[in-house]
Each structure stands twice: as structure tokens, then as C-alpha cells.
Amino acid sequence: MDLRPRTPMTNYGIEPNLLSSYSKFVSMNNQNLQESNGRYVNSRATDSRIITVSEEIDDEGASSIISQLLLMEAENPDEDVYLYINCMGGSMYGFMGIYDTMQEIKPDVVTLCYGSAFEMSAFLLSGGAKGKRLALPNSRIMLNQPETSFYGCITDLQLYNKELILMRKNICSLIAAHTGQRFEKVTADTNRDQFFSAAEAVEYGLIDRILYQPF
């Protein structure tokens, strides 16, 4: 895979490090395919300050990612952390925990979508450091309202429905802040699954730009 930029890249001055980091990530996945369980991140990626958000993130997976963010801050609070996202979604509360940790730690968190960022992982993608929210050119990004399956008595269902409404308002408010879109527009756009190409995600404000253009 040729990761050299096809067009000059000058904005923000982050491409050389990011391309090197992504190249290492691809190389490590090829070399350690049999060693890795393919779920979150291998040890060599951790050494390179790379955290992967992949498959469907449950609460255990979210806790693992949070621990890695805190560890990387402790190791070097002045060096960027790279959050590579190829994820279909997962635990709403787990993702909120990852998001809050990203905002609180000192290192900038570079978010990069390679493949897909659906549901709550799209929200996470938008929450990276300003100017460092990126996607590969053929990535797909999807926003929607929080979904869950809950069983219980009517009273519990009513309480949980109220909680979901509050969480949706909170998430839409945060997306609006990160994208520059109006809260009302984000709310309307997430009534149904809303898909974006990488270019459309730039226009919407979910990411800052595409890492490189293939042609």
C-alpha cells in the first residue's frame, strides 16, 4: 500500500508523522496477524501510541481503550496519541467514557477513520483534536440516534426512554459543537441513519480533511 501523498500537503504540518504512524500500523498488522486476537490493539501498536477502535465496542473494550489513553498520557503528555477507527458502533456509555477521557488528557488525540465509523464511533471521530480529525479517502461515516435493546416493566421502560432522550440531546449538542452545525440540524440529521463519504464528512465538519487523495 503506497501511503505517499499524491498532492502536496501543508495544512497543520502533521502528515509526515501521521503517514509514518499509519505505515507502521499497516506493517504491524501484517507481521503480527497470527499473534493478535484482532480485537483492540497489539503491544507494538501501543508502543507507537496507536490505539485501534474496531469491531463493536462493549464496556470491557471501552475500559481497555481508556486505560491505554491514560497510560500514554503518563508516558509522554506532550506527544500525540493516534486513535484509528474502523468500527460499527457499540456501547453508548462506553463510548462516552472514551470521549470524556480524550477531552481530559493532555496529549492531542488524532482521530483517523480507515474503513468505517458508524453510530457512536462517528461521534468519537468528530471529537478528536481540532485540525487532526482525518479519514482515508474511501472511508464511510454514519450518524444516527442512540439505539439500545432494553427489557423490563413499563415503569423501567419509561425511565430508560427518558434517559435515552437526555443522552441523545447531549450527544447531538457535542456533535454540534465539534462540527459547527446547529443543534437542530444535527438532531434532524440523526433521526435516521445519515451516511457520509469522506468528502461529505469534511463539508459537514465531522473531520477536518482527508489524509491523502488517491488520484
PDB file of C-alpha atoms in Angstrom:
ATOM      1  CA  MET A   1       0.000   0.000   0.000  1.00  0.00           C
ATOM      2  CA  ASP A   2       1.523   3.288  -1.121  1.00  0.00           C
ATOM      3  CA  LEU A   3       0.849   5.896   1.555  1.00  0.00           C
ATOM      4  CA  ARG A   4       2.796   8.727  -0.065  1.00  0.00           C
ATOM      5  CA  PRO A   5       0.668  11.818  -0.613  1.00  0.00           C
ATOM      6  CA  ARG A   6      -0.284  12.278  -4.265  1.00  0.00           C
ATOM      7  CA  THR A   7      -0.764  16.012  -3.787  1.00  0.00           C
ATOM      8  CA  PRO A   8       1.228  18.403  -1.592  1.00  0.00           C
ATOM      9  CA  MET A   9       0.010  18.522   1.997  1.00  0.00           C
ATOM     10  CA  THR A  10       0.804  21.606   4.019  1.00  0.00           C
ATOM     11  CA  ASN A  11      -2.088  22.304   6.390  1.00  0.00           C
ATOM     12  CA  TYR A  12      -1.378  21.747  10.070  1.00  0.00           C
ATOM     13  CA  GLY A  13       2.027  20.173   9.343  1.00  0.00           C
ATOM     14  CA  ILE A  14       1.095  16.724  10.614  1.00  0.00           C
ATOM     15  CA  GLU A  15       1.266  14.489   7.535  1.00  0.00           C
ATOM     16  CA  PRO A  16       4.819  13.116   7.842  1.00  0.00           C
ATOM     17  CA  ASN A  17       4.285  11.817  11.372  1.00  0.00           C
ATOM     18  CA  LEU A  18       0.784  10.600  10.640  1.00  0.00           C
ATOM     19  CA  LEU A  19       1.770   8.797   7.450  1.00  0.00           C
ATOM     20  CA  SER A  20       4.698   7.188   9.256  1.00  0.00           C
ATOM     21  CA  SER A  21       2.388   6.150  12.084  1.00  0.00           C
ATOM     22  CA  TYR A  22      -0.171   4.683   9.682  1.00  0.00           C
ATOM     23  CA  SER A  23       2.546   2.851   7.727  1.00  0.00           C
ATOM     24  CA  LYS A  24       3.791   1.284  10.968  1.00  0.00           C
ATOM     25  CA  PHE A  25       0.222   0.303  11.814  1.00  0.00           C
ATOM     26  CA  VAL A  26      -0.272  -1.481   8.470  1.00  0.00           C
ATOM     27  CA  SER A  27       3.125  -3.172   8.769  1.00  0.00           C
ATOM     28  CA  MET A  28       2.441  -4.320  12.322  1.00  0.00           C
ATOM     29  CA  ASN A  29      -0.914  -5.802  11.343  1.00  0.00           C
ATOM     30  CA  ASN A  30       0.755  -7.780   8.537  1.00  0.00           C
ATOM     31  CA  GLN A  31       3.602  -9.009  10.744  1.00  0.00           C
ATOM     32  CA  ASN A  32       1.530  -9.844  13.815  1.00  0.00           C
ATOM     33  CA  LEU A  33      -1.610 -11.228  12.186  1.00  0.00           C
ATOM     34  CA  GLN A  34      -1.336 -14.588  13.915  1.00  0.00           C
ATOM     35  CA  GLU A  35      -0.217 -13.112  17.232  1.00  0.00           C
ATOM     36  CA  SER A  36      -3.074 -10.620  17.584  1.00  0.00           C
ATOM     37  CA  ASN A  37      -6.615 -11.528  18.570  1.00  0.00           C
ATOM     38  CA  GLY A  38      -7.759  -8.793  16.179  1.00  0.00           C
ATOM     39  CA  ARG A  39      -9.882  -7.018  18.736  1.00  0.00           C
ATOM     40  CA  TYR A  40      -8.375  -3.800  20.035  1.00  0.00           C
ATOM     41  CA  VAL A  41      -4.657  -3.250  19.786  1.00  0.00           C
ATOM     42  CA  ASN A  42      -1.387  -5.164  19.840  1.00  0.00           C
ATOM     43  CA  SER A  43       1.581  -4.336  22.006  1.00  0.00           C
ATOM     44  CA  ARG A  44       3.685  -2.880  19.208  1.00  0.00           C
ATOM     45  CA  ALA A  45       0.888  -0.508  18.245  1.00  0.00           C
ATOM     46  CA  THR A  46       0.732   0.620  21.857  1.00  0.00           C
ATOM     47  CA  ASP A  47       4.465   1.345  21.776  1.00  0.00           C
ATOM     48  CA  SER A  48       3.821   3.583  18.747  1.00  0.00           C
ATOM     49  CA  ARG A  49       1.000   5.399  20.610  1.00  0.00           C
ATOM     50  CA  ILE A  50      -1.622   3.866  18.327  1.00  0.00           C
ATOM     51  CA  ILE A  51      -4.979   2.750  19.708  1.00  0.00           C
ATOM     52  CA  THR A  52      -7.444   0.930  17.467  1.00  0.00           C
ATOM     53  CA  VAL A  53     -11.202   1.177  17.870  1.00  0.00           C
ATOM     54  CA  SER A  54     -12.530  -1.794  15.945  1.00  0.00           C
ATOM     55  CA  GLU A  55     -15.395  -4.268  15.765  1.00  0.00           C
ATOM     56  CA  GLU A  56     -18.211  -3.489  18.223  1.00  0.00           C
ATOM     57  CA  ILE A  57     -17.021  -1.825  21.413  1.00  0.00           C
ATOM     58  CA  ASP A  58     -18.509  -3.164  24.627  1.00  0.00           C
ATOM     59  CA  ASP A  59     -17.877  -1.786  28.118  1.00  0.00           C
ATOM     60  CA  GLU A  60     -14.821  -4.005  28.588  1.00  0.00           C
ATOM     61  CA  GLY A  61     -13.334  -2.817  25.310  1.00  0.00           C
ATOM     62  CA  ALA A  62     -14.039   0.798  26.218  1.00  0.00           C
ATOM     63  CA  SER A  63     -12.267   0.350  29.553  1.00  0.00           C
ATOM     64  CA  SER A  64      -9.236  -1.067  27.726  1.00  0.00           C
ATOM     65  CA  ILE A  65      -9.093   1.949  25.394  1.00  0.00           C
ATOM     66  CA  ILE A  66      -9.473   4.377  28.307  1.00  0.00           C
ATOM     67  CA  SER A  67      -6.631   2.645  30.160  1.00  0.00           C
ATOM     68  CA  GLN A  68      -4.382   2.970  27.110  1.00  0.00           C
ATOM     69  CA  LEU A  69      -5.171   6.677  26.748  1.00  0.00           C
ATOM     70  CA  LEU A  70      -4.278   7.299  30.388  1.00  0.00           C
ATOM     71  CA  LEU A  71      -1.109   5.205  30.124  1.00  0.00           C
ATOM     72  CA  MET A  72       0.065   7.097  27.044  1.00  0.00           C
ATOM     73  CA  GLU A  73      -0.555  10.410  28.780  1.00  0.00           C
ATOM     74  CA  ALA A  74       1.528   9.236  31.739  1.00  0.00           C
ATOM     75  CA  GLU A  75       4.349   8.082  29.459  1.00  0.00           C
ATOM     76  CA  ASN A  76       4.529  11.314  27.446  1.00  0.00           C
ATOM     77  CA  PRO A  77       1.944  14.077  27.956  1.00  0.00           C
ATOM     78  CA  ASP A  78       3.348  16.142  25.072  1.00  0.00           C
ATOM     79  CA  GLU A  79       3.190  13.574  22.253  1.00  0.00           C
ATOM     80  CA  ASP A  80       0.073  12.952  20.171  1.00  0.00           C
ATOM     81  CA  VAL A  81      -1.989   9.791  20.572  1.00  0.00           C
ATOM     82  CA  TYR A  82      -3.408   8.188  17.403  1.00  0.00           C
ATOM     83  CA  LEU A  83      -6.922   6.740  17.573  1.00  0.00           C
ATOM     84  CA  TYR A  84      -7.567   4.608  14.483  1.00  0.00           C
ATOM     85  CA  ILE A  85     -11.275   3.933  13.979  1.00  0.00           C
ATOM     86  CA  ASN A  86     -12.857   1.137  11.927  1.00  0.00           C
ATOM     87  CA  CYS A  87     -15.935   0.405  13.969  1.00  0.00           C
ATOM     88  CA  MET A  88     -19.649  -0.303  13.602  1.00  0.00           C
ATOM     89  CA  GLY A  89     -20.590   1.180  16.995  1.00  0.00           C
ATOM     90  CA  GLY A  90     -21.202  -0.315  20.405  1.00  0.00           C
ATOM     91  CA  SER A  91     -21.925   0.672  23.997  1.00  0.00           C
ATOM     92  CA  MET A  92     -23.220   4.242  24.260  1.00  0.00           C
ATOM     93  CA  TYR A  93     -21.873   4.670  27.785  1.00  0.00           C
ATOM     94  CA  GLY A  94     -18.578   3.041  26.883  1.00  0.00           C
ATOM     95  CA  PHE A  95     -18.053   5.480  24.023  1.00  0.00           C
ATOM     96  CA  MET A  96     -18.945   8.416  26.262  1.00  0.00           C
ATOM     97  CA  GLY A  97     -16.251   7.282  28.684  1.00  0.00           C
ATOM     98  CA  ILE A  98     -13.680   7.162  25.867  1.00  0.00           C
ATOM     99  CA  TYR A  99     -14.789  10.588  24.622  1.00  0.00           C
ATOM    100  CA  ASP A 100     -14.517  12.217  28.057  1.00  0.00           C
ATOM    101  CA  THR A 101     -11.045  10.751  28.543  1.00  0.00           C
ATOM    102  CA  MET A 102      -9.942  12.072  25.132  1.00  0.00           C
ATOM    103  CA  GLN A 103     -11.034  15.562  26.113  1.00  0.00           C
ATOM    104  CA  GLU A 104      -9.358  15.479  29.523  1.00  0.00           C
ATOM    105  CA  ILE A 105      -5.897  14.090  28.777  1.00  0.00           C
ATOM    106  CA  LYS A 106      -3.129  16.487  27.824  1.00  0.00           C
ATOM    107  CA  PRO A 107      -1.900  14.895  24.546  1.00  0.00           C
ATOM    108  CA  ASP A 108      -3.782  15.767  21.376  1.00  0.00           C
ATOM    109  CA  VAL A 109      -5.794  12.783  20.176  1.00  0.00           C
ATOM    110  CA  VAL A 110      -5.539  12.372  16.400  1.00  0.00           C
ATOM    111  CA  THR A 111      -8.605  10.520  15.099  1.00  0.00           C
ATOM    112  CA  LEU A 112      -8.382   8.659  11.794  1.00  0.00           C
ATOM    113  CA  CYS A 113     -11.170   6.670  10.141  1.00  0.00           C
ATOM    114  CA  TYR A 114      -9.943   3.815   7.965  1.00  0.00           C
ATOM    115  CA  GLY A 115     -12.886   1.814   6.648  1.00  0.00           C
ATOM    116  CA  SER A 116     -15.963   2.871   8.589  1.00  0.00           C
ATOM    117  CA  ALA A 117     -17.023   4.905  11.600  1.00  0.00           C
ATOM    118  CA  PHE A 118     -20.684   4.173  12.319  1.00  0.00           C
ATOM    119  CA  GLU A 119     -23.003   5.259  15.114  1.00  0.00           C
ATOM    120  CA  MET A 120     -21.133   6.238  18.302  1.00  0.00           C
ATOM    121  CA  SER A 121     -17.738   5.741  16.666  1.00  0.00           C
ATOM    122  CA  ALA A 122     -18.609   8.595  14.264  1.00  0.00           C
ATOM    123  CA  PHE A 123     -19.208  10.776  17.312  1.00  0.00           C
ATOM    124  CA  LEU A 124     -15.809   9.698  18.636  1.00  0.00           C
ATOM    125  CA  LEU A 125     -14.176  10.554  15.302  1.00  0.00           C
ATOM    126  CA  SER A 126     -15.575  14.090  15.468  1.00  0.00           C
ATOM    127  CA  GLY A 127     -14.189  14.539  18.983  1.00  0.00           C
ATOM    128  CA  GLY A 128     -10.513  14.396  18.022  1.00  0.00           C
ATOM    129  CA  ALA A 129      -8.180  17.362  18.343  1.00  0.00           C
ATOM    130  CA  LYS A 130      -9.184  20.231  16.069  1.00  0.00           C
ATOM    131  CA  GLY A 131      -7.254  20.040  12.812  1.00  0.00           C
ATOM    132  CA  LYS A 132      -6.341  16.397  13.472  1.00  0.00           C
ATOM    133  CA  ARG A 133      -9.604  14.612  12.646  1.00  0.00           C
ATOM    134  CA  LEU A 134      -8.920  12.652   9.489  1.00  0.00           C
ATOM    135  CA  ALA A 135     -10.184   9.889   7.227  1.00  0.00           C
ATOM    136  CA  LEU A 136      -8.814   7.829   4.388  1.00  0.00           C
ATOM    137  CA  PRO A 137     -10.474   8.679   1.061  1.00  0.00           C
ATOM    138  CA  ASN A 138     -12.832   5.692   0.803  1.00  0.00           C
ATOM    139  CA  SER A 139     -13.998   5.723   4.411  1.00  0.00           C
ATOM    140  CA  ARG A 140     -17.706   5.728   5.243  1.00  0.00           C
ATOM    141  CA  ILE A 141     -19.125   7.546   8.238  1.00  0.00           C
ATOM    142  CA  MET A 142     -22.631   7.249   9.653  1.00  0.00           C
ATOM    143  CA  LEU A 143     -24.508   9.230  12.292  1.00  0.00           C
ATOM    144  CA  ASN A 144     -27.740   8.104  13.928  1.00  0.00           C
ATOM    145  CA  GLN A 145     -29.590   8.406  17.203  1.00  0.00           C
ATOM    146  CA  PRO A 146     -28.591   6.146  20.115  1.00  0.00           C
ATOM    147  CA  GLU A 147     -30.082   2.674  19.930  1.00  0.00           C
ATOM    148  CA  THR A 148     -30.477   0.041  22.590  1.00  0.00           C
ATOM    149  CA  SER A 149     -32.457  -3.050  23.497  1.00  0.00           C
ATOM    150  CA  PHE A 150     -33.948  -2.972  26.967  1.00  0.00           C
ATOM    151  CA  TYR A 151     -36.375  -5.286  28.679  1.00  0.00           C
ATOM    152  CA  GLY A 152     -38.280  -4.653  31.876  1.00  0.00           C
ATOM    153  CA  CYS A 153     -41.508  -3.445  33.395  1.00  0.00           C
ATOM    154  CA  ILE A 154     -43.366  -0.437  31.991  1.00  0.00           C
ATOM    155  CA  THR A 155     -42.042   1.905  34.681  1.00  0.00           C
ATOM    156  CA  ASP A 156     -38.451   0.908  33.962  1.00  0.00           C
ATOM    157  CA  LEU A 157     -39.023   1.301  30.222  1.00  0.00           C
ATOM    158  CA  GLN A 158     -40.353   4.813  30.765  1.00  0.00           C
ATOM    159  CA  LEU A 159     -37.330   5.736  32.871  1.00  0.00           C
ATOM    160  CA  TYR A 160     -34.932   4.284  30.319  1.00  0.00           C
ATOM    161  CA  ASN A 161     -36.690   6.101  27.493  1.00  0.00           C
ATOM    162  CA  LYS A 162     -36.198   9.359  29.394  1.00  0.00           C
ATOM    163  CA  GLU A 163     -32.513   8.528  29.811  1.00  0.00           C
ATOM    164  CA  LEU A 164     -32.121   7.846  26.082  1.00  0.00           C
ATOM    165  CA  ILE A 165     -33.732  11.183  25.215  1.00  0.00           C
ATOM    166  CA  LEU A 166     -31.353  13.020  27.563  1.00  0.00           C
ATOM    167  CA  MET A 167     -28.332  11.166  26.182  1.00  0.00           C
ATOM    168  CA  ARG A 168     -29.367  11.908  22.612  1.00  0.00           C
ATOM    169  CA  LYS A 169     -29.652  15.625  23.379  1.00  0.00           C
ATOM    170  CA  ASN A 170     -26.212  15.560  24.987  1.00  0.00           C
ATOM    171  CA  ILE A 171     -24.592  13.725  22.071  1.00  0.00           C
ATOM    172  CA  CYS A 172     -26.233  15.975  19.462  1.00  0.00           C
ATOM    173  CA  SER A 173     -25.084  19.034  21.402  1.00  0.00           C
ATOM    174  CA  LEU A 174     -21.487  17.768  21.431  1.00  0.00           C
ATOM    175  CA  ILE A 175     -21.567  16.895  17.725  1.00  0.00           C
ATOM    176  CA  ALA A 176     -22.898  20.384  17.001  1.00  0.00           C
ATOM    177  CA  ALA A 177     -20.027  21.908  18.985  1.00  0.00           C
ATOM    178  CA  HIS A 178     -17.399  19.846  17.139  1.00  0.00           C
ATOM    179  CA  THR A 179     -18.858  20.310  13.654  1.00  0.00           C
ATOM    180  CA  GLY A 180     -20.148  23.869  13.798  1.00  0.00           C
ATOM    181  CA  GLN A 181     -23.606  22.669  12.749  1.00  0.00           C
ATOM    182  CA  ARG A 182     -26.745  23.882  14.502  1.00  0.00           C
ATOM    183  CA  PHE A 183     -28.080  21.602  17.235  1.00  0.00           C
ATOM    184  CA  GLU A 184     -31.440  21.448  15.463  1.00  0.00           C
ATOM    185  CA  LYS A 185     -29.801  20.290  12.228  1.00  0.00           C
ATOM    186  CA  VAL A 186     -27.776  17.574  13.954  1.00  0.00           C
ATOM    187  CA  THR A 187     -30.905  16.376  15.742  1.00  0.00           C
ATOM    188  CA  ALA A 188     -32.852  16.240  12.475  1.00  0.00           C
ATOM    189  CA  ASP A 189     -29.985  14.554  10.619  1.00  0.00           C
ATOM    190  CA  THR A 190     -29.774  11.785  13.224  1.00  0.00           C
ATOM    191  CA  ASN A 191     -33.474  10.911  13.104  1.00  0.00           C
ATOM    192  CA  ARG A 192     -32.472   8.286  10.546  1.00  0.00           C
ATOM    193  CA  ASP A 193     -29.134   6.763   9.561  1.00  0.00           C
ATOM    194  CA  GLN A 194     -27.143   9.524   7.863  1.00  0.00           C
ATOM    195  CA  PHE A 195     -24.224   8.326   5.718  1.00  0.00           C
ATOM    196  CA  PHE A 196     -21.236  10.436   4.668  1.00  0.00           C
ATOM    197  CA  SER A 197     -18.355   9.919   2.291  1.00  0.00           C
ATOM    198  CA  ALA A 198     -15.006  11.259   3.489  1.00  0.00           C
ATOM    199  CA  ALA A 199     -15.512  14.407   1.406  1.00  0.00           C
ATOM    200  CA  GLU A 200     -19.034  14.892   2.774  1.00  0.00           C
ATOM    201  CA  ALA A 201     -17.736  14.422   6.316  1.00  0.00           C
ATOM    202  CA  VAL A 202     -15.257  17.262   5.734  1.00  0.00           C
ATOM    203  CA  GLU A 203     -18.061  19.501   4.479  1.00  0.00           C
ATOM    204  CA  TYR A 204     -20.246  18.636   7.475  1.00  0.00           C
ATOM    205  CA  GLY A 205     -17.409  19.227   9.930  1.00  0.00           C
ATOM    206  CA  LEU A 206     -17.116  15.688  11.280  1.00  0.00           C
ATOM    207  CA  ILE A 207     -13.487  15.591  10.142  1.00  0.00           C
ATOM    208  CA  ASP A 208     -11.028  18.275   9.116  1.00  0.00           C
ATOM    209  CA  ARG A 209      -9.786  16.684   5.933  1.00  0.00           C
ATOM    210  CA  ILE A 210      -8.888  13.555   4.016  1.00  0.00           C
ATOM    211  CA  LEU A 211      -5.430  12.151   4.761  1.00  0.00           C
ATOM    212  CA  TYR A 212      -4.472  11.880   1.091  1.00  0.00           C
ATOM    213  CA  GLN A 213      -6.165  11.915  -2.291  1.00  0.00           C
ATOM    214  CA  PRO A 214      -5.702   8.723  -4.359  1.00  0.00           C
ATOM    215  CA  PHE A 215      -5.860  10.477  -7.742  1.00  0.00           C
TER     216      PHE A 215
END
